[in-house]
XYZ file of C-alpha atoms in Angstrom:
471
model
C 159.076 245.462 -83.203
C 156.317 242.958 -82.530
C 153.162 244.737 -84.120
C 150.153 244.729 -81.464
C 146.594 244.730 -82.555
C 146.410 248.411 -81.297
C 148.648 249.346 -84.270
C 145.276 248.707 -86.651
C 142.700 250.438 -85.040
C 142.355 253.749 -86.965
C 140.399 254.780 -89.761
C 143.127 255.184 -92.402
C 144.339 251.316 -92.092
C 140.980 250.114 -92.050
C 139.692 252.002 -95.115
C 142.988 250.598 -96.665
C 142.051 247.167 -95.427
C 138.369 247.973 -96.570
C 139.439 249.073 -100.075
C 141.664 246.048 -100.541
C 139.865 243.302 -99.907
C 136.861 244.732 -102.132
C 139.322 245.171 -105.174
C 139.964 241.493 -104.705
C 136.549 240.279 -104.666
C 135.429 243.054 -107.708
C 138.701 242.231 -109.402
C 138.925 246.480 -110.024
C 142.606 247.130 -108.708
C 143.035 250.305 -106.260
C 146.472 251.720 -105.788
C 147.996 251.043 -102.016
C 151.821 251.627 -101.893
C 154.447 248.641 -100.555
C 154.312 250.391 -96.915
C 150.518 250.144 -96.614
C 150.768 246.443 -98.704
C 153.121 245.925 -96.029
C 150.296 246.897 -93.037
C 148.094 244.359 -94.483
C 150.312 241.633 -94.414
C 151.105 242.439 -91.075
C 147.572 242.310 -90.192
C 146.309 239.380 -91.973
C 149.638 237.602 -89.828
C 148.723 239.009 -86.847
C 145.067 237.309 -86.900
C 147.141 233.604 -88.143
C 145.153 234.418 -91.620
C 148.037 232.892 -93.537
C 146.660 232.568 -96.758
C 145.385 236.002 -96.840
C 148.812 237.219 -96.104
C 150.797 234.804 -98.417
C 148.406 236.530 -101.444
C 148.935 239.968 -100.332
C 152.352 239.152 -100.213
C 152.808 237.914 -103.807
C 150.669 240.887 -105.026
C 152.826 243.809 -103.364
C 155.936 241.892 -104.907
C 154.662 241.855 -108.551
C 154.139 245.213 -108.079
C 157.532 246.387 -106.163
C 159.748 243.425 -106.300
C 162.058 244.609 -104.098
C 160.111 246.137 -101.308
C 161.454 245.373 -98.172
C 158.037 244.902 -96.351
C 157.175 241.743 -98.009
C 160.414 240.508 -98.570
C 160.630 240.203 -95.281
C 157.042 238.744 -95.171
C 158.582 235.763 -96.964
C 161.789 235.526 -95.954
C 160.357 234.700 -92.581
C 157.816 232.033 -93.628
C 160.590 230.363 -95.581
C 162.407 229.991 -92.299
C 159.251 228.645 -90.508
C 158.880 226.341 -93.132
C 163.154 225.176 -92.340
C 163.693 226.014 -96.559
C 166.305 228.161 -95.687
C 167.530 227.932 -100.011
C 164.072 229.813 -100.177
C 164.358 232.380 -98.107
C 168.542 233.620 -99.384
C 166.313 233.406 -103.153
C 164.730 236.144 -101.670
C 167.078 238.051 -100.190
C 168.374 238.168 -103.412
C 165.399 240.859 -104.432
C 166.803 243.747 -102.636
C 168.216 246.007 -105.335
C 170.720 247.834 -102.551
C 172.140 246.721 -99.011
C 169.894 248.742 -97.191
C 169.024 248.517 -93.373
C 166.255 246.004 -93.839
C 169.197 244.226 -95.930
C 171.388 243.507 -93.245
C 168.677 242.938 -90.924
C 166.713 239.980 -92.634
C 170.117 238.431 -93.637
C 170.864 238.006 -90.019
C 167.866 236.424 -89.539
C 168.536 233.759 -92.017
C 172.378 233.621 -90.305
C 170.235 233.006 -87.214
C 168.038 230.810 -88.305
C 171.671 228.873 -89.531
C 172.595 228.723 -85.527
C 174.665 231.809 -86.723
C 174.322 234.463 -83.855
C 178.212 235.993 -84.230
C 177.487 236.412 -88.207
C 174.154 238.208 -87.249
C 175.730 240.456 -84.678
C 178.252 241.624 -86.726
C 175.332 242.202 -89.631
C 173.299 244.198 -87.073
C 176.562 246.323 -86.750
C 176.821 246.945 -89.984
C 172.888 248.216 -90.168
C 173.431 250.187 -87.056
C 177.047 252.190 -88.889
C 174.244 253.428 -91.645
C 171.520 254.857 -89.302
C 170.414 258.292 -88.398
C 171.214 259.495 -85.194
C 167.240 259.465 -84.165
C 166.917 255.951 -86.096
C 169.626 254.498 -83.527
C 167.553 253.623 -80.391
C 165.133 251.858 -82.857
C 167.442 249.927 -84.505
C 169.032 248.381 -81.725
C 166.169 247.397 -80.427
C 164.792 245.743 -83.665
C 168.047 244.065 -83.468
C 167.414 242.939 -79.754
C 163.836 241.971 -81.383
C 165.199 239.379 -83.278
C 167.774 237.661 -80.974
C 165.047 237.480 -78.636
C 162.597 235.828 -81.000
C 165.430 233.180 -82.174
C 166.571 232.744 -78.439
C 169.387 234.521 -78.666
C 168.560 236.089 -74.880
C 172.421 236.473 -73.893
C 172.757 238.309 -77.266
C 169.200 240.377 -77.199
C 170.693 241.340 -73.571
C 173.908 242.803 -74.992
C 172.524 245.300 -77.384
C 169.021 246.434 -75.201
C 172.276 247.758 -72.886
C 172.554 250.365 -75.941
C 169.568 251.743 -76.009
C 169.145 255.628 -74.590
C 165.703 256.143 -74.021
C 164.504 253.142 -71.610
C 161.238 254.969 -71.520
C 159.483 253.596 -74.508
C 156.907 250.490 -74.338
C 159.084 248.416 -77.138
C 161.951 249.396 -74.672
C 160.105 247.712 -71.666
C 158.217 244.825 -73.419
C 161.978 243.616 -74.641
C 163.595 243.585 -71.334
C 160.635 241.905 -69.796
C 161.061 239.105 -71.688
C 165.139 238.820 -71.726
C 164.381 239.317 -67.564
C 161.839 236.608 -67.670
C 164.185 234.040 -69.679
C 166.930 234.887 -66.946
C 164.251 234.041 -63.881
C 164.285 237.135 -62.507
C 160.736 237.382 -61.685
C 161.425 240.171 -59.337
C 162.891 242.598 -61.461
C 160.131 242.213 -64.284
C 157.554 243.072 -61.583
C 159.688 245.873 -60.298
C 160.269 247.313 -64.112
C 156.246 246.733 -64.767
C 155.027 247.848 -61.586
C 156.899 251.184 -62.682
C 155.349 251.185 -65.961
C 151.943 250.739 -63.988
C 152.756 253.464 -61.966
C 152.694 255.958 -64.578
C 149.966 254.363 -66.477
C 147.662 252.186 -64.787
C 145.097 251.893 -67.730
C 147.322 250.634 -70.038
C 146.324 246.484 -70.344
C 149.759 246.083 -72.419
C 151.410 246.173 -69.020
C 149.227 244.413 -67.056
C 149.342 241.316 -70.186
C 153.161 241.712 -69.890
C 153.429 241.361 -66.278
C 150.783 238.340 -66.413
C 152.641 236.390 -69.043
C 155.882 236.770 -67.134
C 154.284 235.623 -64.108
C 153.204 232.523 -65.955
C 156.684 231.680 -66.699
C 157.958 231.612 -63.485
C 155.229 229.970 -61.991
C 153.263 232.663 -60.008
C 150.095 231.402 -61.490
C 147.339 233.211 -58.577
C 149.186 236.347 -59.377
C 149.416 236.054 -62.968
C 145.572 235.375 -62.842
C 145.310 238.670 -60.734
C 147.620 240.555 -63.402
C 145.144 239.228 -66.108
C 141.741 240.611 -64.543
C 143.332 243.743 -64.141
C 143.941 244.015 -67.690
C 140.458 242.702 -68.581
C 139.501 245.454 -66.153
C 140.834 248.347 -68.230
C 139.898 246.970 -71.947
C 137.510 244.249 -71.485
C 138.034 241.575 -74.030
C 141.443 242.666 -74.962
C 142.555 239.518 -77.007
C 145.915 239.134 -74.972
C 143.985 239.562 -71.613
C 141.635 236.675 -72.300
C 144.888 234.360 -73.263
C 146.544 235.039 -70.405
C 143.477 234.410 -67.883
C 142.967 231.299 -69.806
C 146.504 229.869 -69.400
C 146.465 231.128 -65.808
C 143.196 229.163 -65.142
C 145.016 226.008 -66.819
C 147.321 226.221 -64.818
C 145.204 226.336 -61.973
C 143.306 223.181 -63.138
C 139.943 225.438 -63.571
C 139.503 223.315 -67.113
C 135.561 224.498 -67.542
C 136.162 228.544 -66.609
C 139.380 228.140 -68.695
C 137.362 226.445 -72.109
C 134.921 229.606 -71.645
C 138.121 232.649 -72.111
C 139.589 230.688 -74.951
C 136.315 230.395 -76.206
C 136.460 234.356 -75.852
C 140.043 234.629 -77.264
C 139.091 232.567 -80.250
C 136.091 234.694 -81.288
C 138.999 237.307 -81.578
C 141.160 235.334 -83.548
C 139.613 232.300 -85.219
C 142.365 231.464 -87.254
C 145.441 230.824 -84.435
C 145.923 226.962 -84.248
C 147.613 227.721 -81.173
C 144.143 228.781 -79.476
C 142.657 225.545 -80.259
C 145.240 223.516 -79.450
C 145.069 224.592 -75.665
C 141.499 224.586 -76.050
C 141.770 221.118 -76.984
C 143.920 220.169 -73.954
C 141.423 221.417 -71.679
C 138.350 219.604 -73.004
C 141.374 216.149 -73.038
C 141.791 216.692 -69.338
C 137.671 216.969 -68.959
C 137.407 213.540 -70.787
C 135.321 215.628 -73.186
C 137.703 213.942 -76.466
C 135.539 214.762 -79.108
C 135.241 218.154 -77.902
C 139.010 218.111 -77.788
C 139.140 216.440 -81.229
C 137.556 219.137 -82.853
C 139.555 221.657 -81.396
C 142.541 219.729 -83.048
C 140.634 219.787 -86.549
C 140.129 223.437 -86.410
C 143.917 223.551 -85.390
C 145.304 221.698 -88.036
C 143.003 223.825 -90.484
C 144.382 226.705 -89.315
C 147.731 225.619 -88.975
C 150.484 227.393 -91.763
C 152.389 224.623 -92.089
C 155.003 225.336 -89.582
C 157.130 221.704 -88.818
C 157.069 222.541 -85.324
C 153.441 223.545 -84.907
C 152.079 220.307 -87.165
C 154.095 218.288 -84.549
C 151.946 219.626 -81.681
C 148.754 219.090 -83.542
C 149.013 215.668 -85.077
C 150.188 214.173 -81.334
C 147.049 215.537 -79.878
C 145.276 214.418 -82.784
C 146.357 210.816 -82.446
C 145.434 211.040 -78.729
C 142.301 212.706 -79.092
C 140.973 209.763 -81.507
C 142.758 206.875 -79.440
C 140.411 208.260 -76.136
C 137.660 207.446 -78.741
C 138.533 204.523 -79.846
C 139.237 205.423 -82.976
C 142.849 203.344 -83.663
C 143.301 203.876 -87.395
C 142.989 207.342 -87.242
C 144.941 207.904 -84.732
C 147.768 205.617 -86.016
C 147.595 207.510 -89.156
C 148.270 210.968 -86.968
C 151.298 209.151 -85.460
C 152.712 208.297 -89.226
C 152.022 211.794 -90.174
C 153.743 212.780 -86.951
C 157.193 210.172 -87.898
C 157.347 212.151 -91.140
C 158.407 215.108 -89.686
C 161.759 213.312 -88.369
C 163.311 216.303 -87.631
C 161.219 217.993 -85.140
C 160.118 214.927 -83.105
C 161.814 212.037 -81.395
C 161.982 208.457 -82.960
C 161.300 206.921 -79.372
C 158.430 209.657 -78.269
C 156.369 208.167 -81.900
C 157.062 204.543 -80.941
C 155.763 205.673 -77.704
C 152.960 207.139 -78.548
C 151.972 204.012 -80.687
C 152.265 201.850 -77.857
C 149.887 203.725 -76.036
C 147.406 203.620 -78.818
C 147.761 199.969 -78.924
C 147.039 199.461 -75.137
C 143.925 202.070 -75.464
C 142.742 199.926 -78.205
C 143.187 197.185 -76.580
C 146.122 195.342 -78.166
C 147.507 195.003 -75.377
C 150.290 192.321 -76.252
C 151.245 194.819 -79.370
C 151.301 197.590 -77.100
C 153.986 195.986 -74.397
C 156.130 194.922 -77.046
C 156.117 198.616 -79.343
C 157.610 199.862 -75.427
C 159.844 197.330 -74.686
C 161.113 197.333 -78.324
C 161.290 201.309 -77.679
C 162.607 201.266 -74.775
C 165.434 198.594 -75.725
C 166.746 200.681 -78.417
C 167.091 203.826 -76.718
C 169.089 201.593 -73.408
C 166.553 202.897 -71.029
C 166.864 206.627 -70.992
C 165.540 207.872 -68.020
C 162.895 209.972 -70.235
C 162.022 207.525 -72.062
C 161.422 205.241 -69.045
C 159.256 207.940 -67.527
C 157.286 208.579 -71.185
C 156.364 204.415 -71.043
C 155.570 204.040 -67.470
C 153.119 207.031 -68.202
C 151.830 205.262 -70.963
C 151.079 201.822 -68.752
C 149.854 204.000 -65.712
C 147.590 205.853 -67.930
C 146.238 202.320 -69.406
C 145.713 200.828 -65.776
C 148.900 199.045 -65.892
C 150.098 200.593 -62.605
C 151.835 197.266 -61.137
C 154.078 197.661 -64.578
C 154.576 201.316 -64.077
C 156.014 201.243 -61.072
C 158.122 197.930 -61.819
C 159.429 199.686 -64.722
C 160.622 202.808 -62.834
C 161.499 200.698 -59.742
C 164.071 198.991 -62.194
C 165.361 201.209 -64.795
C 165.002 204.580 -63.188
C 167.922 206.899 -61.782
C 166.656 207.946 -58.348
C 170.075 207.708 -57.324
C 171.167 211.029 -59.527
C 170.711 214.002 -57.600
C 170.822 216.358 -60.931
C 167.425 214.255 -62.305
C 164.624 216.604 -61.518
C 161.793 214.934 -63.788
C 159.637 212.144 -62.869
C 159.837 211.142 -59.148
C 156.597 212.930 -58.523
C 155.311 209.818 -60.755
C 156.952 207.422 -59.122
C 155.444 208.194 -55.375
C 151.868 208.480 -57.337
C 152.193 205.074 -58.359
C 153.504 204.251 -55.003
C 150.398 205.628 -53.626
C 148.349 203.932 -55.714
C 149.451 200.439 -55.219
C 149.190 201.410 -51.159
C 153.212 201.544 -50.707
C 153.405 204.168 -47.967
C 156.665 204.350 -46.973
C 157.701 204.418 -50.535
C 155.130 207.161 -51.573
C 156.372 209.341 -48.746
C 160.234 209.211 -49.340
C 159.437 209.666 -53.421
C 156.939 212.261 -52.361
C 159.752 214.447 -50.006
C 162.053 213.662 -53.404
C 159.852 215.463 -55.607
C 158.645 218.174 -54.099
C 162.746 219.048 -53.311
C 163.572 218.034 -56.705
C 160.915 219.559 -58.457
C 158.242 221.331 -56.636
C 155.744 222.502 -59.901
C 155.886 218.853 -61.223
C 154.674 217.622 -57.774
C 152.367 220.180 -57.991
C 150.983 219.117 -61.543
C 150.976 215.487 -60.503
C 150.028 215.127 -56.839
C 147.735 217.752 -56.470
C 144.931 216.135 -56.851
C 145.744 213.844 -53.489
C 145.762 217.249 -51.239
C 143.626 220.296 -50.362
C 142.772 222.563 -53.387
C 145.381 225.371 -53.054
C 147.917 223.605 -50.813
C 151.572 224.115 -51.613
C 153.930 221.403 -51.875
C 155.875 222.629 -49.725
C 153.150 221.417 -47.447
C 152.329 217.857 -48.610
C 154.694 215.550 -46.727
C 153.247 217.410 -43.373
C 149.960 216.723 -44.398
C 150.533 213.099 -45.079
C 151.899 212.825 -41.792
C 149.298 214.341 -40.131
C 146.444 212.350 -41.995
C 147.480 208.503 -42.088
C-alpha cells in the first residue's frame, strides 16, 4: 500500500534513519538489513528526495542483490523514466518467483498497456499466499491497477477483500468511487469512517481530495480545516486547503499553505509547480519563475513531470520578457515528443512571439499550426487563447466565430471563451446565447472563465438571470 508519513514516526526507524545517514557522511558502515534498507528508500521517496533514495537503493543491492524491497525501488523508476528494457534487467535479480515476483512483473505488463497479463500475474501471487496474507494481497493488487488507471480492474479485485474495515481497505475504494463520480458514496463510506474516528486527519484528507475531484470545492475546503483541526500542519491537510483555495481563486491565502506544505517537503516539484501557478495568476512571474526553478531542481526526471515544468517555465520568462529563455524551455519541451503535442509547442511559441512582440512571427507560427492540424477544435480554442491573452480579442473571436464547432452538441470545451470574448467586444446578444451554452455544456469551465464578470460566490447556474436582470 501507499506508505503515509505516519508509517516513520517512531523511534526505531528514525534511529535507523539516524545511524544511516551518519555512516555515509563518516564513511564507517553500520549493518541495517534489506527490510529496514527498504524503509529508507521508502522514506527518502516519500519526501521526492530522489537522489537520496536512488543511493540507498544501489547500496542495499550490492549488499542483497536480490532483495525485493529495492528491486522494486528501481523497477518503478525505470518505468517513470518509460525504459521499460531497464526495469525487466531487473526483474531479472530475483533468485525465485516469489510474491513480490509476480507482483512487480505485472507492473511492468501494466506499464506495457497489459492489464489482462497483470491480472492473471496477480492470480498467480494470490494461489501462493497464506490464508491471513490474502486480504493484503488483493488489495496490493487493487493498489497497483489503481495507480496505473486500471479503476475497472482495481474495482474487480477490492470486491475480494473480507475485512472492509481496514484504512488501506477504505482509502482504495475512495479513490476507485471518486474515478466513477460517485461523490455521494465516498462521503457516505468516509462519513462512516468519521463516525468511528473523528480525530483521524487521514479521513478528513481523503474525503477533501475526493471532494476536489468532483468539484465540491467550499466543502472540500471545510473537509481540509477539519483535518488541520485534529493534526495541525499535517502535510496532506495543508495540500488539500491549498488546492481548495485555488480553486476558489484565493491566490494570496493559497501561496501562504503551500508555502506551509513545502516547508514539509522541500523537495516535491509538484509543490512548486502549483505554487508557481498561483504567483502566474497574481502577475507576480518572477515569483512564479522561481517556483519553476526550484521545480525543475527537484524534479526526478520523470517525462511527464519535465513536461509540466518546462511549459510553465517558458511562460513564466515570456511574462518577463525574457524570449530566449523561454524559447529555449519550449525546445526542451519538443524534445520530449512523446509526452506533449506537436501543435500545443508550436502554440506555445506563437504566444511567446506575440508577448515579445513579434507579432507578425507570432500570427504566422498559429496559422502555420493551426493549418497543419485542419483546425481541430482544441487547437482552435489553444490559439484564440493565445491572441485573447495578447490583446488580440477582435482575432480571437474571428477565429472561433469561423473555425469553431458550436454546432456539435457533444463539444463541451471552450464556449465559455467564446461568450467572454463576446462580452468583451460588447456583443450582447452573442455573449448571452454562448453564455446559456456554456454554463449547460460545461458549468465548472464557465465557472473558471466567467467568474470574474459576476458576484464572488455566484453559481452558474445563476449567471444568465443575473445578466438579465443587470443590462
Amino acid at each position: 500500500m501507499q506508505i503515509d508519513e505516519e508509517f516513520f514516526n517512531n523511534d526505531e526507524f528514525r534511529d535507523n534513519l539516524k545511524s544511516f545517514e551518519e555512516s555515509f557522511k563518516s564513511g564507517h558502515p553500520i549493518y541495517l538489513d534489506a527490510d529496514d534498507l527498504t524503509d529508507i528508500i521508502d522514506y527518502y521517496n516519500l519526501m521526492h528526495k530522489d537522489q537520496e533514495a536512488d543511493k540507498t537503493a544501489d547500496y542495499a543491492l550490492s549488499l542483497f542483490p536480490d532483495a525485493p524491497g529495492p528491486i522494486t525501488y528501481k523497477v518503478r523508476k525505470c518505468i517513470d523514466m518509460d525504459d521499460i528494457i531497464g526495469a525487466e534487467k531487473y526483474i531479472d535479480r530475483f533468485s525465485e518467483k516469489s510474491i513480490d515476483y509476480y507482483f512487480i512483473k505485472a507492473e511492468i505488463h501494466l506499464a506495457k498497456n497489459e492489464p489482462e497479463m497483470a491480472d492473471m500475474l496477480f492470480e498467480e501471487a494470490l494461489d501462493m499466499a497464506e490464508d491471513e496474507e490474502l486480504d493484503c494481497c488483493i488489495l496490493d493488487a487493487t493498489n497497483i491497477f489503481v495507480d496505473y488507471n486500471y479503476f475497472d480492474m482495481g474495482d474487480k479485485w477490492i470486491r475480494r477483500v473480507e475485512n472492509k474495515n481496514t484504512d488501506d481497505y477504505i482509502e482504495l475504494k475512495v479513490k476507485i468511487l471518486s474515478s466513477f463520480g460517485e461523490i455521494e458514496k465516498v462521503e457516505a463510506l468516509l462519513n462512516k469512517a468519521i463516525d468511528k474516528n473523528p480525530y483521524e486527519h487521514k479521513y478528513w484528507n481523503m474525503m477533501s481530495c475526493a471532494q476536489l475531484i468532483n468539484d465540491k470545492v467550499s466543502d472540500a475546503l471545510t473537509s481540509s480545516e477539519y483535518s488541520l483541526a485534529v493534526t495541525p500542519d499535517n502535510p496532506h491537510g495543508l495540500m488539500c486547503k491549498a488546492q481548495a483555495l485555488t480553486k476558489l481563486y484565493q491566490y494570496n491565502e493559497a501561496i501562504n499553505y503551500y508555502l506551509a506544505y513545502i516547508a514539509k517537503y522541500n523537495y516535491d516539484p509538484n509543490g512548486y509547480v502549483q505554487l508557481g501557478y498561483c504567483f502566474m495568476s497574481l502577475s507576480k512571474n518572477a515569483e512564479a519563475l522561481m517556483s519553476y526553478i526550484m521545480a525543475e531542481r527537484c524534479s526526478s526526471g520523470e517525462p511527464e513531470q519535465l513536461c509540466t515544468i518546462y511549459e510553465n517555465m517558458a511562460l513564466a520568462f515570456s511574462h518577463i520578457h525574457e524570449e530566449e529563455h523561454a524559447m529555449h524551455y519550449l525546445e526542451k519541451l519538443s524534445k520530449l515528443s512523446k509526452y506533449v503535442d506537436k501543435y500545443h509547442v508550436d502554440m506555445l511559441k506563437g504566444y511567446v512571439l506575440l508577448e515579445s512582440g513579434k507579432e507578425q512571427d507570432g500570427l504566422v507560427t498559429l496559422a502555420n499550426m493551426l493549418k497543419e492540424c485542419h483546425y481541430h477544435s482544441v487547437n482552435v480554442l489553444k490559439a484564440s487563447v493565445v491572441l485573447y491573452e495578447n490583446n488580440l480579442t477582435d482575432m480571437a473571436y474571428q477565429i472561433m466565430h469561423d473555425h469553431f464547432p458550436f454546432e456539435d452538441e457533444t463539444i463541451d470545451f471552450g464556449i465559455s471563451y467564446y461568450a467572454l470574448y463576446c462580452y468583451d467586444l460588447g456583443k450582447d446578444e452573442e455573449f448571452l446565447k454562448y453564455l446559456k451554452m456554456s454554463v449547460e455544456r460545461s458549468p465548472e469551465e464557465a465557472e473558471m472563465t466567467l467568474h470574474h464578470l459576476f458576484p464572488e460566490g455566484m453559481k452558474p447556474t445563476e449567471y444568465c438571470e443575473y445578466i438579465k436582470n443587470n443590462k
